[in-house]
Amino acid sequence: TYAWSFAEDGAPCDDGELCTVSETCGAGVCQTGVPKGCSDGLGCTTDTCDESTGGCESSLDEGSCLIDGTCRASGELFAVGGCMLCAPEQLTDAWVPITDGTSCSDQNPCTLEDSCAEGICLAGAPKDCADTYDCTDDTCDVVTGACKSELDGGHCLVEEACVVAGALAPQNTCLACQPATSDTAYTLRDAGSP
């Protein structure tokens, strides 16, 4: 009499499920294998195996965008202070421009009231660093945003007043504005000066 005999335990088999792999025999029965790996490596997708075809499928999670192969959360900006964001209710695969007029930052601390226009952050008005002196060059430091004032080289700033180079001290004509020596005080003129 002929009869089927059990295959050796561990021998490969097919459990008939398209979404399992690595099935093996055990006690004459094809044991269910392990689920087919369908992960795409992205944290914003749900990855499944189609039982009817054995193919992998991925669906984007709600509230996420997948832009240039990178997961982005709803509301996430393309750049700090920028004018493009992830808006999955509009597009899930590209950045969406923020409403024109929205405040932004052009990353230059020397401009004020920057605003968005067609997805671009436009620089606002320059920061006003002017002081009350006509003899200073006033600038804004683009790294810190701090205002800086430097004498123009042709004046001294003495007791809060601009004094032209060479001008004599009102109370002592032996003293003069000499920026190369000091730009904040009258200094002694050369001996023998009239």
mmCIF file with all atom_site columns, C-alpha atoms in Angstrom:
data_model
loop_
_atom_site.group_PDB
_atom_site.id
_atom_site.type_symbol
_atom_site.label_atom_id
_atom_site.label_alt_id
_atom_site.label_comp_id
_atom_site.label_asym_id
_atom_site.label_entity_id
_atom_site.label_seq_id
_atom_site.pdbx_PDB_ins_code
_atom_site.Cartn_x
_atom_site.Cartn_y
_atom_site.Cartn_z
_atom_site.occupancy
_atom_site.B_iso_or_equiv
_atom_site.pdbx_formal_charge
_atom_site.auth_seq_id
_atom_site.auth_comp_id
_atom_site.auth_asym_id
_atom_site.auth_atom_id
_atom_site.pdbx_PDB_model_num
ATOM 1   C CA . THR A 1 1   ? 0.000  0.000   0.000  1.00 0.00 ? 1   THR A CA 1
ATOM 2   C CA . TYR A 1 2   ? 1.270  3.354   -0.917 1.00 0.00 ? 2   TYR A CA 1
ATOM 3   C CA . ALA A 1 3   ? 0.731  6.419   1.322  1.00 0.00 ? 3   ALA A CA 1
ATOM 4   C CA . TRP A 1 4   ? 1.950  9.903   1.689  1.00 0.00 ? 4   TRP A CA 1
ATOM 5   C CA . SER A 1 5   ? 4.728  10.340  4.166  1.00 0.00 ? 5   SER A CA 1
ATOM 6   C CA . PHE A 1 6   ? 5.474  13.450  6.145  1.00 0.00 ? 6   PHE A CA 1
ATOM 7   C CA . ALA A 1 7   ? 8.130  15.750  4.772  1.00 0.00 ? 7   ALA A CA 1
ATOM 8   C CA . GLU A 1 8   ? 10.971 16.401  7.119  1.00 0.00 ? 8   GLU A CA 1
ATOM 9   C CA . ASP A 1 9   ? 10.250 19.103  9.672  1.00 0.00 ? 9   ASP A CA 1
ATOM 10  C CA . GLY A 1 10  ? 11.725 22.392  8.486  1.00 0.00 ? 10  GLY A CA 1
ATOM 11  C CA . ALA A 1 11  ? 11.365 21.585  4.822  1.00 0.00 ? 11  ALA A CA 1
ATOM 12  C CA . PRO A 1 12  ? 10.091 24.567  2.795  1.00 0.00 ? 12  PRO A CA 1
ATOM 13  C CA . CYS A 1 13  ? 6.443  24.599  1.812  1.00 0.00 ? 13  CYS A CA 1
ATOM 14  C CA . ASP A 1 14  ? 3.700  26.957  0.721  1.00 0.00 ? 14  ASP A CA 1
ATOM 15  C CA . ASP A 1 15  ? 0.811  27.757  3.044  1.00 0.00 ? 15  ASP A CA 1
ATOM 16  C CA . GLY A 1 16  ? -1.148 29.309  0.176  1.00 0.00 ? 16  GLY A CA 1
ATOM 17  C CA . GLU A 1 17  ? -1.021 32.782  1.691  1.00 0.00 ? 17  GLU A CA 1
ATOM 18  C CA . LEU A 1 18  ? 0.500  35.381  -0.610 1.00 0.00 ? 18  LEU A CA 1
ATOM 19  C CA . CYS A 1 19  ? 1.491  37.672  2.226  1.00 0.00 ? 19  CYS A CA 1
ATOM 20  C CA . THR A 1 20  ? 3.592  35.183  4.195  1.00 0.00 ? 20  THR A CA 1
ATOM 21  C CA . VAL A 1 21  ? 7.090  33.961  3.476  1.00 0.00 ? 21  VAL A CA 1
ATOM 22  C CA . SER A 1 22  ? 9.520  31.357  4.805  1.00 0.00 ? 22  SER A CA 1
ATOM 23  C CA . GLU A 1 23  ? 6.863  28.704  5.492  1.00 0.00 ? 23  GLU A CA 1
ATOM 24  C CA . THR A 1 24  ? 8.152  25.325  6.665  1.00 0.00 ? 24  THR A CA 1
ATOM 25  C CA . CYS A 1 25  ? 6.752  21.905  7.384  1.00 0.00 ? 25  CYS A CA 1
ATOM 26  C CA . GLY A 1 26  ? 6.061  20.752  10.908 1.00 0.00 ? 26  GLY A CA 1
ATOM 27  C CA . ALA A 1 27  ? 4.514  17.431  11.877 1.00 0.00 ? 27  ALA A CA 1
ATOM 28  C CA . GLY A 1 28  ? 3.253  16.995  8.345  1.00 0.00 ? 28  GLY A CA 1
ATOM 29  C CA . VAL A 1 29  ? 1.568  20.385  8.207  1.00 0.00 ? 29  VAL A CA 1
ATOM 30  C CA . CYS A 1 30  ? 2.746  23.490  6.390  1.00 0.00 ? 30  CYS A CA 1
ATOM 31  C CA . GLN A 1 31  ? 3.162  26.009  9.160  1.00 0.00 ? 31  GLN A CA 1
ATOM 32  C CA . THR A 1 32  ? 2.190  29.613  8.625  1.00 0.00 ? 32  THR A CA 1
ATOM 33  C CA . GLY A 1 33  ? 5.221  31.672  7.672  1.00 0.00 ? 33  GLY A CA 1
ATOM 34  C CA . VAL A 1 34  ? 6.241  35.143  8.744  1.00 0.00 ? 34  VAL A CA 1
ATOM 35  C CA . PRO A 1 35  ? 4.505  38.224  7.348  1.00 0.00 ? 35  PRO A CA 1
ATOM 36  C CA . LYS A 1 36  ? 5.994  39.544  4.150  1.00 0.00 ? 36  LYS A CA 1
ATOM 37  C CA . GLY A 1 37  ? 8.072  42.637  4.856  1.00 0.00 ? 37  GLY A CA 1
ATOM 38  C CA . CYS A 1 38  ? 6.485  45.636  3.169  1.00 0.00 ? 38  CYS A CA 1
ATOM 39  C CA . SER A 1 39  ? 8.032  48.500  5.107  1.00 0.00 ? 39  SER A CA 1
ATOM 40  C CA . ASP A 1 40  ? 9.175  51.373  2.889  1.00 0.00 ? 40  ASP A CA 1
ATOM 41  C CA . GLY A 1 41  ? 11.245 52.844  5.699  1.00 0.00 ? 41  GLY A CA 1
ATOM 42  C CA . LEU A 1 42  ? 9.112  55.974  5.974  1.00 0.00 ? 42  LEU A CA 1
ATOM 43  C CA . GLY A 1 43  ? 7.580  56.961  9.270  1.00 0.00 ? 43  GLY A CA 1
ATOM 44  C CA . CYS A 1 44  ? 4.596  58.706  7.666  1.00 0.00 ? 44  CYS A CA 1
ATOM 45  C CA . THR A 1 45  ? 3.188  55.765  5.716  1.00 0.00 ? 45  THR A CA 1
ATOM 46  C CA . THR A 1 46  ? 1.169  52.693  6.612  1.00 0.00 ? 46  THR A CA 1
ATOM 47  C CA . ASP A 1 47  ? 2.551  49.708  4.699  1.00 0.00 ? 47  ASP A CA 1
ATOM 48  C CA . THR A 1 48  ? 0.496  46.569  4.022  1.00 0.00 ? 48  THR A CA 1
ATOM 49  C CA . CYS A 1 49  ? 0.495  43.478  1.847  1.00 0.00 ? 49  CYS A CA 1
ATOM 50  C CA . ASP A 1 50  ? -2.420 42.895  -0.542 1.00 0.00 ? 50  ASP A CA 1
ATOM 51  C CA . GLU A 1 51  ? -3.744 39.406  0.267  1.00 0.00 ? 51  GLU A CA 1
ATOM 52  C CA . SER A 1 52  ? -5.095 38.973  -3.268 1.00 0.00 ? 52  SER A CA 1
ATOM 53  C CA . THR A 1 53  ? -1.897 39.791  -5.138 1.00 0.00 ? 53  THR A CA 1
ATOM 54  C CA . GLY A 1 54  ? 0.920  39.570  -2.592 1.00 0.00 ? 54  GLY A CA 1
ATOM 55  C CA . GLY A 1 55  ? 2.004  43.059  -3.599 1.00 0.00 ? 55  GLY A CA 1
ATOM 56  C CA . CYS A 1 56  ? 3.041  45.722  -1.110 1.00 0.00 ? 56  CYS A CA 1
ATOM 57  C CA . GLU A 1 57  ? 0.995  48.881  -0.740 1.00 0.00 ? 57  GLU A CA 1
ATOM 58  C CA . SER A 1 58  ? 1.761  52.111  1.115  1.00 0.00 ? 58  SER A CA 1
ATOM 59  C CA . SER A 1 59  ? -0.683 54.806  2.123  1.00 0.00 ? 59  SER A CA 1
ATOM 60  C CA . LEU A 1 60  ? 0.282  58.214  3.473  1.00 0.00 ? 60  LEU A CA 1
ATOM 61  C CA . ASP A 1 61  ? -0.797 58.830  7.053  1.00 0.00 ? 61  ASP A CA 1
ATOM 62  C CA . GLU A 1 62  ? -3.338 61.564  7.686  1.00 0.00 ? 62  GLU A CA 1
ATOM 63  C CA . GLY A 1 63  ? -1.769 64.919  8.518  1.00 0.00 ? 63  GLY A CA 1
ATOM 64  C CA . SER A 1 64  ? 1.463  64.190  6.671  1.00 0.00 ? 64  SER A CA 1
ATOM 65  C CA . CYS A 1 65  ? 3.201  65.159  3.448  1.00 0.00 ? 65  CYS A CA 1
ATOM 66  C CA . LEU A 1 66  ? 5.796  63.159  1.552  1.00 0.00 ? 66  LEU A CA 1
ATOM 67  C CA . ILE A 1 67  ? 7.962  65.720  -0.231 1.00 0.00 ? 67  ILE A CA 1
ATOM 68  C CA . ASP A 1 68  ? 11.066 64.701  -2.160 1.00 0.00 ? 68  ASP A CA 1
ATOM 69  C CA . GLY A 1 69  ? 11.125 61.380  -0.308 1.00 0.00 ? 69  GLY A CA 1
ATOM 70  C CA . THR A 1 70  ? 11.009 62.970  3.162  1.00 0.00 ? 70  THR A CA 1
ATOM 71  C CA . CYS A 1 71  ? 8.118  62.873  5.632  1.00 0.00 ? 71  CYS A CA 1
ATOM 72  C CA . ARG A 1 72  ? 6.825  66.273  6.725  1.00 0.00 ? 72  ARG A CA 1
ATOM 73  C CA . ALA A 1 73  ? 4.213  67.063  9.376  1.00 0.00 ? 73  ALA A CA 1
ATOM 74  C CA . SER A 1 74  ? 1.226  69.256  8.640  1.00 0.00 ? 74  SER A CA 1
ATOM 75  C CA . GLY A 1 75  ? 2.225  72.890  9.186  1.00 0.00 ? 75  GLY A CA 1
ATOM 76  C CA . GLU A 1 76  ? 5.961  72.179  8.976  1.00 0.00 ? 76  GLU A CA 1
ATOM 77  C CA . LEU A 1 77  ? 7.824  74.996  7.229  1.00 0.00 ? 77  LEU A CA 1
ATOM 78  C CA . PHE A 1 78  ? 10.202 74.440  4.333  1.00 0.00 ? 78  PHE A CA 1
ATOM 79  C CA . ALA A 1 79  ? 12.717 76.665  6.136  1.00 0.00 ? 79  ALA A CA 1
ATOM 80  C CA . VAL A 1 80  ? 12.817 78.521  9.453  1.00 0.00 ? 80  VAL A CA 1
ATOM 81  C CA . GLY A 1 81  ? 10.749 81.664  9.089  1.00 0.00 ? 81  GLY A CA 1
ATOM 82  C CA . GLY A 1 82  ? 9.897  80.685  5.532  1.00 0.00 ? 82  GLY A CA 1
ATOM 83  C CA . CYS A 1 83  ? 6.836  81.022  3.342  1.00 0.00 ? 83  CYS A CA 1
ATOM 84  C CA . MET A 1 84  ? 6.216  77.430  2.207  1.00 0.00 ? 84  MET A CA 1
ATOM 85  C CA . LEU A 1 85  ? 4.687  74.703  4.356  1.00 0.00 ? 85  LEU A CA 1
ATOM 86  C CA . CYS A 1 86  ? 3.251  71.206  4.383  1.00 0.00 ? 86  CYS A CA 1
ATOM 87  C CA . ALA A 1 87  ? -0.508 71.521  3.905  1.00 0.00 ? 87  ALA A CA 1
ATOM 88  C CA . PRO A 1 88  ? -1.830 67.994  3.231  1.00 0.00 ? 88  PRO A CA 1
ATOM 89  C CA . GLU A 1 89  ? -5.374 69.261  2.783  1.00 0.00 ? 89  GLU A CA 1
ATOM 90  C CA . GLN A 1 90  ? -4.079 70.965  -0.391 1.00 0.00 ? 90  GLN A CA 1
ATOM 91  C CA . LEU A 1 91  ? -1.079 68.907  -1.549 1.00 0.00 ? 91  LEU A CA 1
ATOM 92  C CA . THR A 1 92  ? 0.676  65.924  -0.021 1.00 0.00 ? 92  THR A CA 1
ATOM 93  C CA . ASP A 1 93  ? 3.700  65.794  -2.316 1.00 0.00 ? 93  ASP A CA 1
ATOM 94  C CA . ALA A 1 94  ? 4.832  69.425  -2.549 1.00 0.00 ? 94  ALA A CA 1
ATOM 95  C CA . TRP A 1 95  ? 5.256  72.563  -0.475 1.00 0.00 ? 95  TRP A CA 1
ATOM 96  C CA . VAL A 1 96  ? 2.369  75.030  -0.469 1.00 0.00 ? 96  VAL A CA 1
ATOM 97  C CA . PRO A 1 97  ? 2.881  78.834  -0.374 1.00 0.00 ? 97  PRO A CA 1
ATOM 98  C CA . ILE A 1 98  ? 1.741  80.591  2.785  1.00 0.00 ? 98  ILE A CA 1
ATOM 99  C CA . THR A 1 99  ? -0.839 83.357  2.380  1.00 0.00 ? 99  THR A CA 1
ATOM 100 C CA . ASP A 1 100 ? 0.678  86.553  0.980  1.00 0.00 ? 100 ASP A CA 1
ATOM 101 C CA . GLY A 1 101 ? 1.303  89.153  3.653  1.00 0.00 ? 101 GLY A CA 1
ATOM 102 C CA . THR A 1 102 ? 2.025  86.616  6.385  1.00 0.00 ? 102 THR A CA 1
ATOM 103 C CA . SER A 1 103 ? 4.961  87.594  8.582  1.00 0.00 ? 103 SER A CA 1
ATOM 104 C CA . CYS A 1 104 ? 8.183  85.715  7.925  1.00 0.00 ? 104 CYS A CA 1
ATOM 105 C CA . SER A 1 105 ? 11.906 86.092  8.450  1.00 0.00 ? 105 SER A CA 1
ATOM 106 C CA . ASP A 1 106 ? 14.464 86.560  5.695  1.00 0.00 ? 106 ASP A CA 1
ATOM 107 C CA . GLN A 1 107 ? 17.090 85.574  8.304  1.00 0.00 ? 107 GLN A CA 1
ATOM 108 C CA . ASN A 1 108 ? 18.561 89.068  8.143  1.00 0.00 ? 108 ASN A CA 1
ATOM 109 C CA . PRO A 1 109 ? 18.174 90.740  11.556 1.00 0.00 ? 109 PRO A CA 1
ATOM 110 C CA . CYS A 1 110 ? 18.710 94.127  9.925  1.00 0.00 ? 110 CYS A CA 1
ATOM 111 C CA . THR A 1 111 ? 15.350 94.090  8.124  1.00 0.00 ? 111 THR A CA 1
ATOM 112 C CA . LEU A 1 112 ? 12.001 94.554  9.831  1.00 0.00 ? 112 LEU A CA 1
ATOM 113 C CA . GLU A 1 113 ? 8.464  93.401  9.075  1.00 0.00 ? 113 GLU A CA 1
ATOM 114 C CA . ASP A 1 114 ? 9.418  90.844  6.424  1.00 0.00 ? 114 ASP A CA 1
ATOM 115 C CA . SER A 1 115 ? 6.402  89.302  4.703  1.00 0.00 ? 115 SER A CA 1
ATOM 116 C CA . CYS A 1 116 ? 5.506  86.438  2.364  1.00 0.00 ? 116 CYS A CA 1
ATOM 117 C CA . ALA A 1 117 ? 4.695  86.917  -1.311 1.00 0.00 ? 117 ALA A CA 1
ATOM 118 C CA . GLU A 1 118 ? 4.049  83.937  -3.603 1.00 0.00 ? 118 GLU A CA 1
ATOM 119 C CA . GLY A 1 119 ? 6.009  81.616  -1.331 1.00 0.00 ? 119 GLY A CA 1
ATOM 120 C CA . ILE A 1 120 ? 9.019  83.914  -0.986 1.00 0.00 ? 120 ILE A CA 1
ATOM 121 C CA . CYS A 1 121 ? 9.957  85.905  2.119  1.00 0.00 ? 121 CYS A CA 1
ATOM 122 C CA . LEU A 1 122 ? 10.487 89.502  1.043  1.00 0.00 ? 122 LEU A CA 1
ATOM 123 C CA . ALA A 1 123 ? 12.757 91.728  3.105  1.00 0.00 ? 123 ALA A CA 1
ATOM 124 C CA . GLY A 1 124 ? 11.039 94.494  5.007  1.00 0.00 ? 124 GLY A CA 1
ATOM 125 C CA . ALA A 1 125 ? 12.313 97.986  5.741  1.00 0.00 ? 125 ALA A CA 1
ATOM 126 C CA . PRO A 1 126 ? 15.924 98.336  6.890  1.00 0.00 ? 126 PRO A CA 1
ATOM 127 C CA . LYS A 1 127 ? 16.410 98.674  10.613 1.00 0.00 ? 127 LYS A CA 1
ATOM 128 C CA . ASP A 1 128 ? 16.934 102.348 11.485 1.00 0.00 ? 128 ASP A CA 1
ATOM 129 C CA . CYS A 1 129 ? 20.304 102.640 13.200 1.00 0.00 ? 129 CYS A CA 1
ATOM 130 C CA . ALA A 1 130 ? 20.762 106.394 12.768 1.00 0.00 ? 130 ALA A CA 1
ATOM 131 C CA . ASP A 1 131 ? 21.940 108.201 15.891 1.00 0.00 ? 131 ASP A CA 1
ATOM 132 C CA . THR A 1 132 ? 21.799 111.954 16.516 1.00 0.00 ? 132 THR A CA 1
ATOM 133 C CA . TYR A 1 133 ? 25.332 112.685 15.315 1.00 0.00 ? 133 TYR A CA 1
ATOM 134 C CA . ASP A 1 134 ? 26.224 113.856 11.813 1.00 0.00 ? 134 ASP A CA 1
ATOM 135 C CA . CYS A 1 135 ? 29.816 112.681 12.183 1.00 0.00 ? 135 CYS A CA 1
ATOM 136 C CA . THR A 1 136 ? 29.140 108.973 12.600 1.00 0.00 ? 136 THR A CA 1
ATOM 137 C CA . ASP A 1 137 ? 28.603 106.165 10.132 1.00 0.00 ? 137 ASP A CA 1
ATOM 138 C CA . ASP A 1 138 ? 25.704 104.107 11.476 1.00 0.00 ? 138 ASP A CA 1
ATOM 139 C CA . THR A 1 139 ? 25.206 100.503 10.378 1.00 0.00 ? 139 THR A CA 1
ATOM 140 C CA . CYS A 1 140 ? 23.420 97.338  11.417 1.00 0.00 ? 140 CYS A CA 1
ATOM 141 C CA . ASP A 1 141 ? 25.389 94.160  12.136 1.00 0.00 ? 141 ASP A CA 1
ATOM 142 C CA . VAL A 1 142 ? 23.858 91.481  9.862  1.00 0.00 ? 142 VAL A CA 1
ATOM 143 C CA . VAL A 1 143 ? 24.986 88.743  12.263 1.00 0.00 ? 143 VAL A CA 1
ATOM 144 C CA . THR A 1 144 ? 23.618 90.115  15.542 1.00 0.00 ? 144 THR A CA 1
ATOM 145 C CA . GLY A 1 145 ? 21.165 92.783  14.382 1.00 0.00 ? 145 GLY A CA 1
ATOM 146 C CA . ALA A 1 146 ? 22.829 95.290  16.717 1.00 0.00 ? 146 ALA A CA 1
ATOM 147 C CA . CYS A 1 147 ? 23.349 98.879  15.631 1.00 0.00 ? 147 CYS A CA 1
ATOM 148 C CA . LYS A 1 148 ? 26.916 100.138 15.356 1.00 0.00 ? 148 LYS A CA 1
ATOM 149 C CA . SER A 1 149 ? 28.162 103.693 15.126 1.00 0.00 ? 149 SER A CA 1
ATOM 150 C CA . GLU A 1 150 ? 31.682 104.700 14.153 1.00 0.00 ? 150 GLU A CA 1
ATOM 151 C CA . LEU A 1 151 ? 33.154 108.155 13.767 1.00 0.00 ? 151 LEU A CA 1
ATOM 152 C CA . ASP A 1 152 ? 33.784 109.033 10.140 1.00 0.00 ? 152 ASP A CA 1
ATOM 153 C CA . GLY A 1 153 ? 37.506 109.664 10.680 1.00 0.00 ? 153 GLY A CA 1
ATOM 154 C CA . GLY A 1 154 ? 37.313 113.398 10.106 1.00 0.00 ? 154 GLY A CA 1
ATOM 155 C CA . HIS A 1 155 ? 35.782 114.322 13.438 1.00 0.00 ? 155 HIS A CA 1
ATOM 156 C CA . CYS A 1 156 ? 36.025 113.886 17.182 1.00 0.00 ? 156 CYS A CA 1
ATOM 157 C CA . LEU A 1 157 ? 33.014 113.324 19.392 1.00 0.00 ? 157 LEU A CA 1
ATOM 158 C CA . VAL A 1 158 ? 33.666 115.479 22.435 1.00 0.00 ? 158 VAL A CA 1
ATOM 159 C CA . GLU A 1 159 ? 31.067 115.965 25.164 1.00 0.00 ? 159 GLU A CA 1
ATOM 160 C CA . GLU A 1 160 ? 28.298 114.701 22.855 1.00 0.00 ? 160 GLU A CA 1
ATOM 161 C CA . ALA A 1 161 ? 29.226 117.122 20.073 1.00 0.00 ? 161 ALA A CA 1
ATOM 162 C CA . CYS A 1 162 ? 30.833 116.549 16.676 1.00 0.00 ? 162 CYS A CA 1
ATOM 163 C CA . VAL A 1 163 ? 34.083 118.496 16.297 1.00 0.00 ? 163 VAL A CA 1
ATOM 164 C CA . VAL A 1 164 ? 35.862 118.717 12.965 1.00 0.00 ? 164 VAL A CA 1
ATOM 165 C CA . ALA A 1 165 ? 39.462 117.497 12.856 1.00 0.00 ? 165 ALA A CA 1
ATOM 166 C CA . GLY A 1 166 ? 41.901 120.321 13.616 1.00 0.00 ? 166 GLY A CA 1
ATOM 167 C CA . ALA A 1 167 ? 39.403 122.435 15.538 1.00 0.00 ? 167 ALA A CA 1
ATOM 168 C CA . LEU A 1 168 ? 40.863 124.007 18.678 1.00 0.00 ? 168 LEU A CA 1
ATOM 169 C CA . ALA A 1 169 ? 39.355 123.542 22.102 1.00 0.00 ? 169 ALA A CA 1
ATOM 170 C CA . PRO A 1 170 ? 37.241 126.595 22.975 1.00 0.00 ? 170 PRO A CA 1
ATOM 171 C CA . GLN A 1 171 ? 38.799 127.055 26.411 1.00 0.00 ? 171 GLN A CA 1
ATOM 172 C CA . ASN A 1 172 ? 42.348 126.022 25.583 1.00 0.00 ? 172 ASN A CA 1
ATOM 173 C CA . THR A 1 173 ? 43.865 126.550 22.138 1.00 0.00 ? 173 THR A CA 1
ATOM 174 C CA . CYS A 1 174 ? 46.757 124.285 23.015 1.00 0.00 ? 174 CYS A CA 1
ATOM 175 C CA . LEU A 1 175 ? 44.315 121.426 22.607 1.00 0.00 ? 175 LEU A CA 1
ATOM 176 C CA . ALA A 1 176 ? 42.714 120.321 19.362 1.00 0.00 ? 176 ALA A CA 1
ATOM 177 C CA . CYS A 1 177 ? 40.594 117.583 17.800 1.00 0.00 ? 177 CYS A CA 1
ATOM 178 C CA . GLN A 1 178 ? 43.144 115.126 16.504 1.00 0.00 ? 178 GLN A CA 1
ATOM 179 C CA . PRO A 1 179 ? 41.323 111.884 15.551 1.00 0.00 ? 179 PRO A CA 1
ATOM 180 C CA . ALA A 1 180 ? 44.566 110.000 15.003 1.00 0.00 ? 180 ALA A CA 1
ATOM 181 C CA . THR A 1 181 ? 45.417 110.598 18.664 1.00 0.00 ? 181 THR A CA 1
ATOM 182 C CA . SER A 1 182 ? 41.928 110.481 20.191 1.00 0.00 ? 182 SER A CA 1
ATOM 183 C CA . ASP A 1 183 ? 38.502 110.817 18.654 1.00 0.00 ? 183 ASP A CA 1
ATOM 184 C CA . THR A 1 184 ? 36.725 111.340 21.949 1.00 0.00 ? 184 THR A CA 1
ATOM 185 C CA . ALA A 1 185 ? 38.680 114.251 23.486 1.00 0.00 ? 185 ALA A CA 1
ATOM 186 C CA . TYR A 1 186 ? 40.764 117.277 22.675 1.00 0.00 ? 186 TYR A CA 1
ATOM 187 C CA . THR A 1 187 ? 44.461 116.417 22.833 1.00 0.00 ? 187 THR A CA 1
ATOM 188 C CA . LEU A 1 188 ? 47.679 118.423 23.146 1.00 0.00 ? 188 LEU A CA 1
ATOM 189 C CA . ARG A 1 189 ? 48.870 120.010 19.952 1.00 0.00 ? 189 ARG A CA 1
ATOM 190 C CA . ASP A 1 190 ? 52.513 119.679 18.877 1.00 0.00 ? 190 ASP A CA 1
ATOM 191 C CA . ALA A 1 191 ? 54.939 121.875 20.778 1.00 0.00 ? 191 ALA A CA 1
ATOM 192 C CA . GLY A 1 192 ? 55.522 125.190 18.981 1.00 0.00 ? 192 GLY A CA 1
ATOM 193 C CA . SER A 1 193 ? 52.095 125.199 17.319 1.00 0.00 ? 193 SER A CA 1
ATOM 194 C CA . PRO A 1 194 ? 50.743 128.788 17.071 1.00 0.00 ? 194 PRO A CA 1
#
